[in-house]
PDB file of C-alpha atoms in Angstrom:
ATOM      1  CA  MET A   1       0.097   0.532  -0.326  1.00 94.00           C
ATOM      2  CA  GLU A   2       1.987   3.190  -1.107  1.00 95.00           C
ATOM      3  CA  ILE A   3       0.960   6.001   1.344  1.00 96.00           C
ATOM      4  CA  ILE A   4       1.876  10.588   1.790  1.00 96.00           C
ATOM      5  CA  LEU A   5       3.024  10.975   5.156  1.00 95.00           C
ATOM      6  CA  LYS A   6       2.056  14.005   6.113  1.00 94.00           C
ATOM      7  CA  THR A   7       4.763  14.069   9.008  1.00 93.00           C
ATOM      8  CA  ASP A   8       8.457  13.275   9.206  1.00 91.00           C
ATOM      9  CA  ILE A   9       8.177   9.409  10.836  1.00 90.00           C
ATOM     10  CA  ALA A  10      12.184   7.969  11.802  1.00 88.00           C
ATOM     11  CA  GLY A  11      12.462   4.941   9.943  1.00 89.00           C
ATOM     12  CA  LEU A  12       9.736   5.771   7.372  1.00 92.00           C
ATOM     13  CA  GLY A  13      10.341   9.042   5.937  1.00 91.00           C
ATOM     14  CA  TYR A  14       9.885  12.948   5.870  1.00 90.00           C
ATOM     15  CA  LYS A  15       6.805  14.048   4.857  1.00 90.00           C
ATOM     16  CA  ASN A  16       5.917  14.909   1.665  1.00 90.00           C
ATOM     17  CA  ASP A  17       7.458  11.101   0.977  1.00 92.00           C
ATOM     18  CA  VAL A  18       5.237   8.336  -0.931  1.00 94.00           C
ATOM     19  CA  VAL A  19       6.404   5.206   0.608  1.00 95.00           C
ATOM     20  CA  ALA A  20       5.130   1.764   0.400  1.00 96.00           C
ATOM     21  CA  VAL A  21       3.830   0.309   3.863  1.00 96.00           C
ATOM     22  CA  LYS A  22       1.523  -2.849   5.069  1.00 96.00           C
ATOM     23  CA  ALA A  23      -1.262  -2.201   5.231  1.00 95.00           C
ATOM     24  CA  GLY A  24      -2.550  -3.189   8.073  1.00 96.00           C
ATOM     25  CA  TYR A  25       0.001  -0.470   9.599  1.00 95.00           C
ATOM     26  CA  GLY A  26      -1.234   2.500   6.890  1.00 94.00           C
ATOM     27  CA  ARG A  27      -4.908   1.605   7.169  1.00 95.00           C
ATOM     28  CA  ASN A  28      -5.362   1.156  11.175  1.00 96.00           C
ATOM     29  CA  TYR A  29      -1.773   3.304  13.125  1.00 95.00           C
ATOM     30  CA  LEU A  30      -0.345   5.934  10.517  1.00 95.00           C
ATOM     31  CA  ILE A  31      -4.007   7.307   8.653  1.00 95.00           C
ATOM     32  CA  PRO A  32      -6.655   7.252  12.000  1.00 96.00           C
ATOM     33  CA  GLN A  33      -3.490   9.263  13.716  1.00 95.00           C
ATOM     34  CA  GLY A  34      -2.998  11.572  10.525  1.00 94.00           C
ATOM     35  CA  PHE A  35       0.737  11.278   9.625  1.00 95.00           C
ATOM     36  CA  ALA A  36      -0.663  10.189   5.749  1.00 96.00           C
ATOM     37  CA  VAL A  37      -2.604   9.802   3.608  1.00 96.00           C
ATOM     38  CA  MET A  38      -3.942   7.242   1.284  1.00 95.00           C
ATOM     39  CA  ALA A  39      -1.848   7.998  -2.933  1.00 95.00           C
ATOM     40  CA  THR A  40      -4.481   8.001  -4.616  1.00 95.00           C
ATOM     41  CA  PRO A  41      -4.720   9.777  -8.091  1.00 95.00           C
ATOM     42  CA  SER A  42      -5.833  12.896  -6.488  1.00 96.00           C
ATOM     43  CA  ASN A  43      -3.948  13.198  -3.315  1.00 95.00           C
ATOM     44  CA  ARG A  44      -0.551  12.471  -6.111  1.00 95.00           C
ATOM     45  CA  LYS A  45      -1.815  15.772  -8.002  1.00 95.00           C
ATOM     46  CA  VAL A  46      -2.696  18.105  -5.254  1.00 94.00           C
ATOM     47  CA  LEU A  47       0.943  16.622  -3.082  1.00 92.00           C
ATOM     48  CA  ALA A  48       2.981  17.900  -6.219  1.00 92.00           C
ATOM     49  CA  GLU A  49       0.979  21.890  -6.276  1.00 91.00           C
ATOM     50  CA  ASN A  50       1.702  21.898  -2.367  1.00 88.00           C
ATOM     51  CA  ILE A  51       5.379  21.385  -3.230  1.00 86.00           C
ATOM     52  CA  LYS A  52       5.211  23.240  -5.878  1.00 86.00           C
ATOM     53  CA  GLN A  53       3.607  25.927  -4.991  1.00 85.00           C
ATOM     54  CA  ALA A  54       5.712  25.743  -0.816  1.00 83.00           C
ATOM     55  CA  ALA A  55       9.611  25.074  -2.788  1.00 83.00           C
ATOM     56  CA  HIS A  56      10.882  28.848  -2.004  1.00 82.00           C
ATOM     57  CA  LYS A  57       9.898  27.405   1.896  1.00 85.00           C
ATOM     58  CA  VAL A  58      11.557  24.750   1.552  1.00 82.00           C
ATOM     59  CA  GLU A  59      14.683  25.700   0.317  1.00 86.00           C
ATOM     60  CA  LYS A  60      15.176  28.436   2.767  1.00 89.00           C
ATOM     61  CA  ILE A  61      14.559  25.526   5.638  1.00 88.00           C
ATOM     62  CA  ARG A  62      17.123  23.779   3.545  1.00 89.00           C
ATOM     63  CA  GLN A  63      20.091  26.563   3.333  1.00 91.00           C
ATOM     64  CA  ASP A  64      19.184  27.558   7.730  1.00 90.00           C
ATOM     65  CA  ALA A  65      19.983  23.618   8.214  1.00 89.00           C
ATOM     66  CA  PHE A  66      23.193  23.627   6.299  1.00 90.00           C
ATOM     67  CA  ASP A  67      23.960  27.141   7.993  1.00 90.00           C
ATOM     68  CA  LEU A  68      22.896  25.706  11.295  1.00 88.00           C
ATOM     69  CA  ALA A  69      25.776  22.592  10.754  1.00 88.00           C
ATOM     70  CA  ALA A  70      28.079  25.096   9.623  1.00 89.00           C
ATOM     71  CA  SER A  71      27.911  26.698  12.444  1.00 88.00           C
ATOM     72  CA  ILE A  72      27.993  24.485  14.785  1.00 87.00           C
ATOM     73  CA  GLY A  73      30.950  22.885  12.929  1.00 85.00           C
ATOM     74  CA  GLU A  74      33.431  20.578  14.512  1.00 84.00           C
ATOM     75  CA  MET A  75      31.976  21.760  18.504  1.00 85.00           C
ATOM     76  CA  ALA A  76      33.328  19.037  20.670  1.00 86.00           C
ATOM     77  CA  LEU A  77      31.133  18.622  24.424  1.00 89.00           C
ATOM     78  CA  THR A  78      32.360  17.963  27.359  1.00 90.00           C
ATOM     79  CA  ILE A  79      29.593  15.905  29.658  1.00 89.00           C
ATOM     80  CA  ALA A  80      29.953  15.662  33.050  1.00 88.00           C
ATOM     81  CA  ALA A  81      28.127  13.019  34.852  1.00 88.00           C
ATOM     82  CA  LYS A  82      28.521  10.337  37.744  1.00 89.00           C
ATOM     83  CA  ALA A  83      30.359   7.726  36.683  1.00 88.00           C
ATOM     84  CA  GLY A  84      32.282   4.748  39.108  1.00 86.00           C
ATOM     85  CA  ASP A  85      35.454   3.511  39.694  1.00 85.00           C
ATOM     86  CA  SER A  86      35.212   1.383  36.382  1.00 86.00           C
ATOM     87  CA  GLY A  87      34.566   4.600  34.015  1.00 84.00           C
ATOM     88  CA  LYS A  88      30.910   3.192  33.853  1.00 89.00           C
ATOM     89  CA  ILE A  89      28.334   6.320  34.616  1.00 89.00           C
ATOM     90  CA  PHE A  90      25.151   5.490  36.748  1.00 87.00           C
ATOM     91  CA  GLY A  91      22.261   6.472  34.238  1.00 85.00           C
ATOM     92  CA  ARG A  92      23.409   7.088  30.216  1.00 86.00           C
ATOM     93  CA  VAL A  93      23.635  10.242  28.475  1.00 87.00           C
ATOM     94  CA  THR A  94      20.559  11.370  26.684  1.00 89.00           C
ATOM     95  CA  SER A  95      19.395  13.311  23.876  1.00 90.00           C
ATOM     96  CA  LEU A  96      18.172  15.501  25.929  1.00 91.00           C
ATOM     97  CA  GLN A  97      21.280  16.448  27.602  1.00 90.00           C
ATOM     98  CA  ILE A  98      22.914  16.790  23.531  1.00 90.00           C
ATOM     99  CA  SER A  99      19.895  19.232  23.507  1.00 91.00           C
ATOM    100  CA  GLU A 100      20.402  21.907  26.832  1.00 92.00           C
ATOM    101  CA  MET A 101      24.051  21.686  25.604  1.00 90.00           C
ATOM    102  CA  LEU A 102      23.224  22.682  22.167  1.00 90.00           C
ATOM    103  CA  LYS A 103      21.193  24.997  23.549  1.00 91.00           C
ATOM    104  CA  GLU A 104      23.706  26.526  25.814  1.00 91.00           C
ATOM    105  CA  LYS A 105      26.372  27.415  23.465  1.00 88.00           C
ATOM    106  CA  GLY A 106      23.316  28.964  21.431  1.00 88.00           C
ATOM    107  CA  PHE A 107      21.603  26.406  18.554  1.00 89.00           C
ATOM    108  CA  ASP A 108      18.485  24.972  19.451  1.00 88.00           C
ATOM    109  CA  VAL A 109      18.217  21.400  18.151  1.00 88.00           C
ATOM    110  CA  ASP A 110      15.602  19.452  19.722  1.00 89.00           C
ATOM    111  CA  ARG A 111      16.157  16.094  21.321  1.00 89.00           C
ATOM    112  CA  LYS A 112      14.320  14.079  19.270  1.00 90.00           C
ATOM    113  CA  LYS A 113      16.031  14.885  15.828  1.00 90.00           C
ATOM    114  CA  ILE A 114      19.469  13.651  17.854  1.00 91.00           C
ATOM    115  CA  SER A 115      20.465  10.264  17.599  1.00 91.00           C
ATOM    116  CA  PHE A 116      23.298   8.239  19.252  1.00 89.00           C
ATOM    117  CA  ASP A 117      25.557   5.986  17.173  1.00 85.00           C
ATOM    118  CA  SER A 118      26.202   3.612  20.146  1.00 85.00           C
ATOM    119  CA  GLU A 119      24.747   3.770  24.036  1.00 85.00           C
ATOM    120  CA  VAL A 120      26.716   6.059  26.246  1.00 87.00           C
ATOM    121  CA  LYS A 121      27.210   4.251  29.418  1.00 87.00           C
ATOM    122  CA  THR A 122      30.783   4.957  29.923  1.00 89.00           C
ATOM    123  CA  THR A 123      33.033   7.786  29.870  1.00 89.00           C
ATOM    124  CA  GLY A 124      34.755   7.853  27.020  1.00 89.00           C
ATOM    125  CA  ASP A 125      34.759   9.862  23.621  1.00 91.00           C
ATOM    126  CA  TYR A 126      31.395   9.381  21.015  1.00 91.00           C
ATOM    127  CA  THR A 127      29.689  11.013  18.330  1.00 91.00           C
ATOM    128  CA  ALA A 128      26.228  12.453  18.381  1.00 91.00           C
ATOM    129  CA  THR A 129      24.609  12.273  14.306  1.00 91.00           C
ATOM    130  CA  LEU A 130      21.555  15.472  14.174  1.00 90.00           C
ATOM    131  CA  ASP A 131      19.181  15.269  12.297  1.00 90.00           C
ATOM    132  CA  LEU A 132      19.028  18.878  10.932  1.00 87.00           C
ATOM    133  CA  HIS A 133      16.750  17.875   7.275  1.00 87.00           C
ATOM    134  CA  LYS A 134      16.654  15.271   4.882  1.00 82.00           C
ATOM    135  CA  ASP A 135      19.608  16.405   3.213  1.00 85.00           C
ATOM    136  CA  VAL A 136      21.501  17.593   6.612  1.00 87.00           C
ATOM    137  CA  LYS A 137      22.857  15.183   8.754  1.00 90.00           C
ATOM    138  CA  HIS A 138      26.072  16.827  11.171  1.00 90.00           C
ATOM    139  CA  LYS A 139      28.432  14.843  13.517  1.00 91.00           C
ATOM    140  CA  ILE A 140      29.046  16.579  16.672  1.00 91.00           C
ATOM    141  CA  ALA A 141      31.520  15.503  19.275  1.00 90.00           C
ATOM    142  CA  PHE A 142      31.418  15.132  22.379  1.00 91.00           C
ATOM    143  CA  SER A 143      32.964  13.346  25.651  1.00 91.00           C
ATOM    144  CA  VAL A 144      31.533  12.070  28.753  1.00 90.00           C
ATOM    145  CA  VAL A 145      33.643  12.121  31.960  1.00 89.00           C
ATOM    146  CA  GLY A 146      33.007  11.377  35.453  1.00 85.00           C
ATOM    147  CA  GLU A 147      32.305  13.790  38.291  1.00 80.00           C
TER     148      GLU A 147
END
């Protein structure tokens, strides 16, 4: 079953993408929740017209994402966490902590747009991926140090 996404859904696609999903997932979850519509010929025409009219706005959003990635650059963050003698931290570092650190530095990145390459449960150096736009993915390095 093909659907047109009305919002970004992690692991599936971005807004205005036409994607194929299983019928039950589309009919029972995505469409009733308002996340998607059926990809009928008339909905495809509406989508094409909306994309054409919003092309300038989308380009500005994309350029803003590139500018944000360039301004963040090769910034390295340091996160302090309570850790045991072996270097294992109590709990783990979350995307909310990375988002707050970036906000302190003057960059507003939603925590839902931050993902980790591996789970952060020990002290050391890691990288996180910022999903700023569907064309713009930026990696940021951070260090976890024990308190």
